[in-house]
Coordinates of C-alpha atoms in Angstrom, one line a residue:
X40 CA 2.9 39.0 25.2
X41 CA -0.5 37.6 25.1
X42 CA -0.9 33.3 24.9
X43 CA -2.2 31.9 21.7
X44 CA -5.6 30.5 22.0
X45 CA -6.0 26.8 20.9
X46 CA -9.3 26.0 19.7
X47 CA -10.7 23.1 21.7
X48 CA -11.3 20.1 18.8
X49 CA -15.2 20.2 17.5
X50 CA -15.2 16.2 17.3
X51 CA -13.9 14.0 20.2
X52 CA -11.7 11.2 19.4
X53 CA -13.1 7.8 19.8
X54 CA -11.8 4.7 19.5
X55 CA -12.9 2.0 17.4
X56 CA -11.3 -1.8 17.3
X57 CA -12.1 -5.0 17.5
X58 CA -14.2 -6.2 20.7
X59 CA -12.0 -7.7 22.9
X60 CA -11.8 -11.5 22.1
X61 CA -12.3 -11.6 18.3
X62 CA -9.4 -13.2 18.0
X63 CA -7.4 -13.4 14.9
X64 CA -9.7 -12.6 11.6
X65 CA -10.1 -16.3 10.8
X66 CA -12.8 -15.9 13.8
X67 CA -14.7 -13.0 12.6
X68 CA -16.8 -12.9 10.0
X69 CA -19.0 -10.2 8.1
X70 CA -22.4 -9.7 9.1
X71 CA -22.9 -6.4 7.3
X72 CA -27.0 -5.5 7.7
X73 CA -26.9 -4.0 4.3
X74 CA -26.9 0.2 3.4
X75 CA -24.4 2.5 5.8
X76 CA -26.6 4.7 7.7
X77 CA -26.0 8.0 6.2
X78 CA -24.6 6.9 3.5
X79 CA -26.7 8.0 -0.2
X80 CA -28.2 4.2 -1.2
X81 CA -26.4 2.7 -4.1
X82 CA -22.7 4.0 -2.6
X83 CA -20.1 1.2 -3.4
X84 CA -17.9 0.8 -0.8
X85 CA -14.2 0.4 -2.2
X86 CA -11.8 -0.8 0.5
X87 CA -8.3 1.2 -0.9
X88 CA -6.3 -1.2 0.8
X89 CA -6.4 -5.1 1.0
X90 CA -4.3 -7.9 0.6
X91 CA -4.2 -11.2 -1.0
X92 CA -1.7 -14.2 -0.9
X93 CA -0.5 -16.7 -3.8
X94 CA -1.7 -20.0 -3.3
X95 CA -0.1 -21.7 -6.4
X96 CA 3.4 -22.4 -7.2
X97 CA 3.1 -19.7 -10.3
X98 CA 7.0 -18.8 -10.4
X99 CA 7.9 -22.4 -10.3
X100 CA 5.2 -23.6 -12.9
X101 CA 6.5 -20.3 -15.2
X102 CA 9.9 -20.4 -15.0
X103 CA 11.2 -22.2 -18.4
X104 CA 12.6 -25.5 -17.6
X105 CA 16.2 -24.4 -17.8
X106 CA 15.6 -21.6 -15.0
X107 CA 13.5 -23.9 -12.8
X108 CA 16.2 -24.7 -9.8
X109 CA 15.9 -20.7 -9.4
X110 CA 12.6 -20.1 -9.1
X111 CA 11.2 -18.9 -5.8
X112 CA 8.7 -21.8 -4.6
X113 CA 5.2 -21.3 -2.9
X114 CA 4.0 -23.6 -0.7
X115 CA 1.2 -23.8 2.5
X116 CA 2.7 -25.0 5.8
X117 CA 0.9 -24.4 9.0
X118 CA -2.2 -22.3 8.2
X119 CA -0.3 -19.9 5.6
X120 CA 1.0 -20.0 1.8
X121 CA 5.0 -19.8 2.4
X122 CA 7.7 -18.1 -0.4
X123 CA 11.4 -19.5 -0.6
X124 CA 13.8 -21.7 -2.0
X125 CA 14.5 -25.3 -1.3
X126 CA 12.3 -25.8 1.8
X127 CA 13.3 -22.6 4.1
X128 CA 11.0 -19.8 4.1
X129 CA 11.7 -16.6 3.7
X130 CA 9.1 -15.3 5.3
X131 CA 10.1 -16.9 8.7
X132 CA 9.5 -15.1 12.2
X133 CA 6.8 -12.8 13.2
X134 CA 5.7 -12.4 9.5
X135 CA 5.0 -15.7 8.9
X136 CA 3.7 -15.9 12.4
X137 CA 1.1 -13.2 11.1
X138 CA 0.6 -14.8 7.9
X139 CA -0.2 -18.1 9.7
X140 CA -3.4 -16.1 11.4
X141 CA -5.6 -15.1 8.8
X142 CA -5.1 -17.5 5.3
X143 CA -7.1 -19.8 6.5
X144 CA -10.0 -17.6 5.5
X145 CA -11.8 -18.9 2.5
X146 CA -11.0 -15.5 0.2
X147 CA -7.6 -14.8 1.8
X148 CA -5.5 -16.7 -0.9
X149 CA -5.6 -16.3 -4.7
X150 CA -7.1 -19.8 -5.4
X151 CA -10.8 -18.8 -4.8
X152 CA -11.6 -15.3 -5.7
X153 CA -15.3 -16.3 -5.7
X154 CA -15.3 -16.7 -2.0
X155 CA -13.6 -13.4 -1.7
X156 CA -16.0 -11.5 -3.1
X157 CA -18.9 -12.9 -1.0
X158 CA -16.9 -12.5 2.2
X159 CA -15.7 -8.6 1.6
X160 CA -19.7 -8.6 0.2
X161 CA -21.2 -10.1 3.7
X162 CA -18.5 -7.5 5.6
X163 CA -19.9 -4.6 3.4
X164 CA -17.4 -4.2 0.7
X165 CA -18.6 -3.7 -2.6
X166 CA -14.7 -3.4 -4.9
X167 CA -10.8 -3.6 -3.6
X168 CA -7.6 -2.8 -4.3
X169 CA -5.4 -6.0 -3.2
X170 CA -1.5 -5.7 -2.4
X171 CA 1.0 -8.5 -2.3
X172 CA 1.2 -10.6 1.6
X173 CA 4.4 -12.9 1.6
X174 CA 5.5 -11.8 -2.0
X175 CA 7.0 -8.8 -0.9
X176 CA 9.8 -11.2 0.6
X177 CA 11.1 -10.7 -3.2
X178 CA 11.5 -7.5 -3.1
X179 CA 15.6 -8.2 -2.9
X180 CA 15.5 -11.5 -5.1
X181 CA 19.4 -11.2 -5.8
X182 CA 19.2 -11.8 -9.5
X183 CA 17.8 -8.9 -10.9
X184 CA 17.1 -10.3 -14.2
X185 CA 15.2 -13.0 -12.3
X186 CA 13.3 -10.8 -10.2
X187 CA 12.3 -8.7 -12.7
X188 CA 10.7 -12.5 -14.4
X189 CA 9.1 -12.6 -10.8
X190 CA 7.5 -9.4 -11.0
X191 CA 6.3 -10.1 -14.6
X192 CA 4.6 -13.7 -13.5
X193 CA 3.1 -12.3 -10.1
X194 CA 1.5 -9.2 -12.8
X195 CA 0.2 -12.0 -15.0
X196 CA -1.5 -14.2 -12.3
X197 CA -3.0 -11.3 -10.1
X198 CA -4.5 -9.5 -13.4
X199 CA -6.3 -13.0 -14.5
X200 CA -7.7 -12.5 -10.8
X201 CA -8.8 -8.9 -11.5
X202 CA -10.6 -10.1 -15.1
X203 CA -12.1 -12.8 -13.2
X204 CA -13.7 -10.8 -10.7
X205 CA -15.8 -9.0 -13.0
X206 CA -14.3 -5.4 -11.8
X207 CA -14.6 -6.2 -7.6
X208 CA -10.6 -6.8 -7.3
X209 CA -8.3 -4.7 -8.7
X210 CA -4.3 -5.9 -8.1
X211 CA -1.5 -3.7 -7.5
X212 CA 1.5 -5.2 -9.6
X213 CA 5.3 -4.7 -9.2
X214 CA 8.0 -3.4 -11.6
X215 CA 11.6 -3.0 -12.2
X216 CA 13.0 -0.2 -10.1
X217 CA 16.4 -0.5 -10.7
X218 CA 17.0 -0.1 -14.8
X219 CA 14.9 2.5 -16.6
X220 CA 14.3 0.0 -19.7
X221 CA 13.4 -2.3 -17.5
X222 CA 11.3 0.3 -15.8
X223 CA 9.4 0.7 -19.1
X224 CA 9.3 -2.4 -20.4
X225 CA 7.1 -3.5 -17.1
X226 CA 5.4 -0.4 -16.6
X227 CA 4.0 -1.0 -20.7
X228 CA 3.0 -4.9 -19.9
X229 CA 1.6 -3.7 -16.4
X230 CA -0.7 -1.4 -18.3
X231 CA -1.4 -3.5 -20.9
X232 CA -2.7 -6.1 -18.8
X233 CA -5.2 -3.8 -17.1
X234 CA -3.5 -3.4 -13.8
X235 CA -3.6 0.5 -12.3
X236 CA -1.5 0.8 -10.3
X237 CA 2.4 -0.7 -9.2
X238 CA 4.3 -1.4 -5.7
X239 CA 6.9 0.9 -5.1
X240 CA 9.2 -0.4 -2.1
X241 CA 10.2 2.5 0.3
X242 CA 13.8 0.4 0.5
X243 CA 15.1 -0.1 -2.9
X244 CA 18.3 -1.9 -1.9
X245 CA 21.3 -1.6 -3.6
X246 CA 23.2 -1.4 -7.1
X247 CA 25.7 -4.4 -8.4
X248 CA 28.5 -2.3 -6.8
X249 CA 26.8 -2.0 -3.0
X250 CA 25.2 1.6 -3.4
X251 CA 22.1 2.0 -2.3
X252 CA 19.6 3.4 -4.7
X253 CA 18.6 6.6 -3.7
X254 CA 15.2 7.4 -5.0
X255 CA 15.8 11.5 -4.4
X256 CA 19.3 11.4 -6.6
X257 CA 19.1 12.6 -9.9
X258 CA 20.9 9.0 -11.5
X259 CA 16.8 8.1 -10.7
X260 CA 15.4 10.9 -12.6
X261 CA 15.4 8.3 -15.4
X262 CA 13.7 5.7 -13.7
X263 CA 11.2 8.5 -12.5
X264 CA 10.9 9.7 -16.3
X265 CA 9.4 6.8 -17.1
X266 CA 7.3 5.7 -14.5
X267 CA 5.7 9.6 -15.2
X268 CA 5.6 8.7 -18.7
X269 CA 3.1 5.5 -18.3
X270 CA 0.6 7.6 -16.6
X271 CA 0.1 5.1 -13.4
X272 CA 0.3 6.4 -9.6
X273 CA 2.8 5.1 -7.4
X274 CA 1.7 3.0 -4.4
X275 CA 3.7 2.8 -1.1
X276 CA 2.8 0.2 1.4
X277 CA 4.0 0.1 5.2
X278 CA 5.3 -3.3 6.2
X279 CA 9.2 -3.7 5.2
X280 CA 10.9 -2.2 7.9
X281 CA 11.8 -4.3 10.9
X282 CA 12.6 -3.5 14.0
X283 CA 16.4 -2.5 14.4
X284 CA 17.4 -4.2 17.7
X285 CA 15.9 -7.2 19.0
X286 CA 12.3 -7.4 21.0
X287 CA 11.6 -10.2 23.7
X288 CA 8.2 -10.0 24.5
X289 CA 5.6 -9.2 22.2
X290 CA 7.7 -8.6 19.5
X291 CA 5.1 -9.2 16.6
X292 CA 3.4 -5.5 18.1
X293 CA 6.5 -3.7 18.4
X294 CA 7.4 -4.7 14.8
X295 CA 4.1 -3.2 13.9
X296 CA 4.4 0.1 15.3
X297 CA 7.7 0.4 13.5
X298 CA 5.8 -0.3 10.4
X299 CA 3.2 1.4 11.0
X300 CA 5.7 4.7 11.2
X301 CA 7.6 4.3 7.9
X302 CA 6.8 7.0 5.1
X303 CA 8.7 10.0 6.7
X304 CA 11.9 9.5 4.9
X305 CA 10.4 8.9 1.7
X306 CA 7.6 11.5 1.9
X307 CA 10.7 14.2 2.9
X308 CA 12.6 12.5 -0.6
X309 CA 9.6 13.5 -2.5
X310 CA 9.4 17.1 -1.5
X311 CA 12.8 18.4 -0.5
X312 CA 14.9 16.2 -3.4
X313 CA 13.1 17.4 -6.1
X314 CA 11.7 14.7 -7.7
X315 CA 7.9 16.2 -7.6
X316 CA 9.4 19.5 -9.2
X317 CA 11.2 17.6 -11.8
X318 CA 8.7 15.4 -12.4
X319 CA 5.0 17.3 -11.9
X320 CA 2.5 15.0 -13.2
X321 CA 3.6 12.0 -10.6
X322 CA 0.9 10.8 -7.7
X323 CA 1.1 9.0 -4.5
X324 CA -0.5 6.5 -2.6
X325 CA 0.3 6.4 1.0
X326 CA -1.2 2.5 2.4
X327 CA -1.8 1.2 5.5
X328 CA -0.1 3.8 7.8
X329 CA -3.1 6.0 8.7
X330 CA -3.6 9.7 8.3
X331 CA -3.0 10.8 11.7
X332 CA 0.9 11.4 9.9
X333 CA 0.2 13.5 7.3
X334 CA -0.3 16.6 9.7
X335 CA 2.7 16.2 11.9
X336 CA 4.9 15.8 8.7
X337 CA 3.6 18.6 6.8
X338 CA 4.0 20.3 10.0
X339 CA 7.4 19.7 10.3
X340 CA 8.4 20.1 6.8
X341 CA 7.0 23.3 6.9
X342 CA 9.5 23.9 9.8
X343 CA 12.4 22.5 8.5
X344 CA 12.3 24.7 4.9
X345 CA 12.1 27.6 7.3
X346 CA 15.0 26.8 9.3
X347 CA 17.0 24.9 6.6
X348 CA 16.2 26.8 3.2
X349 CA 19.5 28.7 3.2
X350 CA 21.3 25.3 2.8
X351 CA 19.7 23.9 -0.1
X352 CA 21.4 22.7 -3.0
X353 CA 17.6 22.6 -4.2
X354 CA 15.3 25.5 -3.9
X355 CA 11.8 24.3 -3.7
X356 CA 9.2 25.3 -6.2
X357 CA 6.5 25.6 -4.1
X358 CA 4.8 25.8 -0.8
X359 CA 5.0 22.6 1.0
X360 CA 1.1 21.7 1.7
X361 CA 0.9 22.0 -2.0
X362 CA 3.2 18.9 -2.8
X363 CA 0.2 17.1 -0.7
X364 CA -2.4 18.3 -1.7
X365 CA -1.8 17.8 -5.7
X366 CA 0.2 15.0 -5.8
X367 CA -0.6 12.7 -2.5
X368 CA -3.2 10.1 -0.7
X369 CA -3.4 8.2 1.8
X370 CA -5.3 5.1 3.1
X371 CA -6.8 4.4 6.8
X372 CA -8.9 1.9 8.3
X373 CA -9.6 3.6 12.0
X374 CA -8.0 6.3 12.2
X375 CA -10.1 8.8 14.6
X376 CA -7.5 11.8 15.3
X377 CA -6.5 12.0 11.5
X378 CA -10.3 12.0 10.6
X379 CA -10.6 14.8 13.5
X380 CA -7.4 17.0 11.5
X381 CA -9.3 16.1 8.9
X382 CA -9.4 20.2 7.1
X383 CA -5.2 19.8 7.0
X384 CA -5.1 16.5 5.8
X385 CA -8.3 17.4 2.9
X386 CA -11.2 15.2 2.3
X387 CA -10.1 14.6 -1.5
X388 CA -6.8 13.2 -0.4
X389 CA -7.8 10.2 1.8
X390 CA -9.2 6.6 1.1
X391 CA -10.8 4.2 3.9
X392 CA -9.8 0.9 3.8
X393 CA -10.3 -2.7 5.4
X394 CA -7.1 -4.0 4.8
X395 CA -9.0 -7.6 5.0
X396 CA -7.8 -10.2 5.7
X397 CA -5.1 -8.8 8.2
X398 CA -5.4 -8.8 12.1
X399 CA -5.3 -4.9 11.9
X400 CA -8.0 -5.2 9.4
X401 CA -11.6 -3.9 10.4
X402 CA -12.8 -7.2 8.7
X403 CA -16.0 -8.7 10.9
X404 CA -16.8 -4.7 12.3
X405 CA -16.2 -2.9 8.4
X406 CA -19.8 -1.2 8.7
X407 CA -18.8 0.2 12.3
X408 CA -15.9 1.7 10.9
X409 CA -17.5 3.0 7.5
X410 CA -20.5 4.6 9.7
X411 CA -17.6 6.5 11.8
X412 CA -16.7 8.4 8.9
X413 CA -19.8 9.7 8.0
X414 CA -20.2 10.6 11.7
X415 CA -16.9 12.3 11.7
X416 CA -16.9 14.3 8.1
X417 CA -20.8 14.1 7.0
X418 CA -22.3 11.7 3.7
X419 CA -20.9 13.8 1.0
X420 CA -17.3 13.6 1.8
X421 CA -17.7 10.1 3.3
X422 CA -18.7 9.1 0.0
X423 CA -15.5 10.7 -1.2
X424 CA -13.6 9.0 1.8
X425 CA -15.2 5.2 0.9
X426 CA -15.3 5.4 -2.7
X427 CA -15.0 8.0 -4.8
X428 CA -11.2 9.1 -4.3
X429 CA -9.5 5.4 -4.4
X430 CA -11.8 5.0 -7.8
X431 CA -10.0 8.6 -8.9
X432 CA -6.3 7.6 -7.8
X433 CA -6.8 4.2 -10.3
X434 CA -8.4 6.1 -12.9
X435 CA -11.9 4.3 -12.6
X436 CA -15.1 6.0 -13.4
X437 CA -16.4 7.8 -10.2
X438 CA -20.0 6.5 -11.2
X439 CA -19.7 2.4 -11.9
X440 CA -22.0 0.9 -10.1

């Protein structure tokens, strides 16, 4: 039996990070010489993937006076904007240890979107889409009712940033999960003021009797009917999952690469559980994990319906690539092996990103990263890669300029 040949890889993989001895992003800055090279002139360049953290005390101030005492507080304590109740953080430990290294930048926090357009503009970046830092701690506010209030305030204030901005920030709001009216009632009031797209969290906790919601189950399909229903994408974001056990040294990094690993269980929900059969018209955003994953979990999908398929209690309507390919995206900011697996992955299903202002973020070396992808796939597709297919997920015209 003769040994398959491998084709050797046509691109090598390089590496590109931070110079040693940046330090944490409050150190860089963006020096951007203006016009990628190979890039067509007039591209924008639309990070898919930033963040921005509340600097005012909005659920506080919004609450109605008789809800006050219950009202997550915000509050800035050495170098970064906290969330909790009555004093004590919840965004304690390595997260707020993280936090604590990058809002001190002038356009890090919500109070001064005017700065953060100039500094994404010095680093290169023309438009974002921004995602939640320390207020995805209320993700599992107990009181739903309450957190669903949150949800509606934290919409409000990031979509006065978005108007503000004249069209360079676009927010990523949060809904209600967990009740299908509640579903549609902030799905409708997400829309209707302007936001694109909504936070779904790949833990969704548990039910008032201790279940845990299971996104794949069909008691969701009504939660899923409506969120089809308002038209939006769906945006998943790495970044709740600790690590399990307990890390003595260097635990902030090891937290990290746990993160950085998260989608598989959800991606698997998606395709094996049905709910992209029963619900065709949905699409997903993959954020901040890379690309290099996509390959290795098709890959193993495919593997698994082969060896599995006679024990479903759901028989898969198609192929597994095509579940990707029409319904899925995902975000990087340097990612050289995905960009090299680049033809399995497909050029329309990937954004690039900055994911400014956090350490990971290519903030301070954005043009480096931006000229790697035109090395690595050619100008056409980069300009799919670094504009074009984030402004096609929101629903933006491809050709504002």
């Amino acid at each position: 039996m003769s040994t398959p040949t491998v084709p050797s890889p046509t691109r090598p993989v390089t590496t590109l990070y931070p110079p040693e001895g940046w330090g944490a992003p409050k150190n860089r800055h963006g020096h951007a010489s203006g016009g990628i090279a190979g890039l067509p002139e007039g591209t924008e360049i639309f990070s898919a993937d930033n963040h921005i953290s509340v600097a005012d005390d909005i659920f506080y101030e919004r609450f109605p006076e008789e809800l006050k005492g219950a009202a997550p507080r915000i509050w800035y304590e050495d170098g970064a904007y906290m969330v909790g109740m009555k004093g004590k953080a919840w965004t304690g430990g390595d997260f707020g240890r993280v936090l604590m290294q990058y809002d001190d930048l002038a356009g890090a926090a919500s109070n001064n979107i005017e700065a953060r357009i100039k500094e994404l503009k010095q680093d290169g970046i023309d438009k974002e889409l921004a995602f939640p830092n320390a207020v995805l701690a209320l993700f599992h506010y107990p009181d739903k009712s309450l957190r669903e209030r949150v949800f509606r305030i934290y919409n409000e204030h990031i979509a006065d940033l978005q108007e503000r901005s004249n069209g360079h920030f676009n927010g990523v709001g949060l809904i209600n999960w967990w009740d299908p009216r509640g579903t549609r009632s902030t799905l409708e009031e997400l829309k209707s003021l302007g936001l694109r797209t909504f936070l779904l969290p790949l833990n969704p906790g548990k039910d008032d009797d201790g279940n845990i919601y299971d996104y794949g189950s069909t008691a969701m399909d009504a939660v899923w009917d409506e969120i089809e229903a308002a038209g939006l994408p769906v945006s998943h974001h790495i970044g709740e999952t600790p690590p399990k056990t307990p890390c003595q040294n260097n635990s902030v990094v090891v937290g990290m690469m746990v993160n950085v690993d998260s989608f598989r269980e959800q991606f698997a929900k998606y395709v094996f559980s049905g709910i992209l059969d029963r619900h065709p018209s949905l699409k997903i955003g993959w954020f901040e994990g890379g690309i290099a994953w996509v390959p290795t979990a098709l890959q193993d999908a495919e593997h698994m319906l082969a060896s599995y398929r006679h024990m479903f209690n759901h028989q898969l309507e198609h192929g597994v690539q095509h579940y990707w390919d029409n319904h899925m995206s995902a975000s990087f900011m340097v990612d050289p092996l995905g960009l090299q697996l680049i033809d399995r992955i497909g050029v329309d299903n990937v954004m690039w990103s900055s994911d400014y202002p956090h350490n990971e973020s290519t903030f301070g070396y954005s043009e480096k990263s931006l000229a790697s992808v035109v090395d690595a796939v050619g100008a056409d597709d980069a300009v799919k890669i670094v504009s074009t297919n984030v402004k096609k997920f929101l629903g933006l015209p491809v050709d504002a300029s």
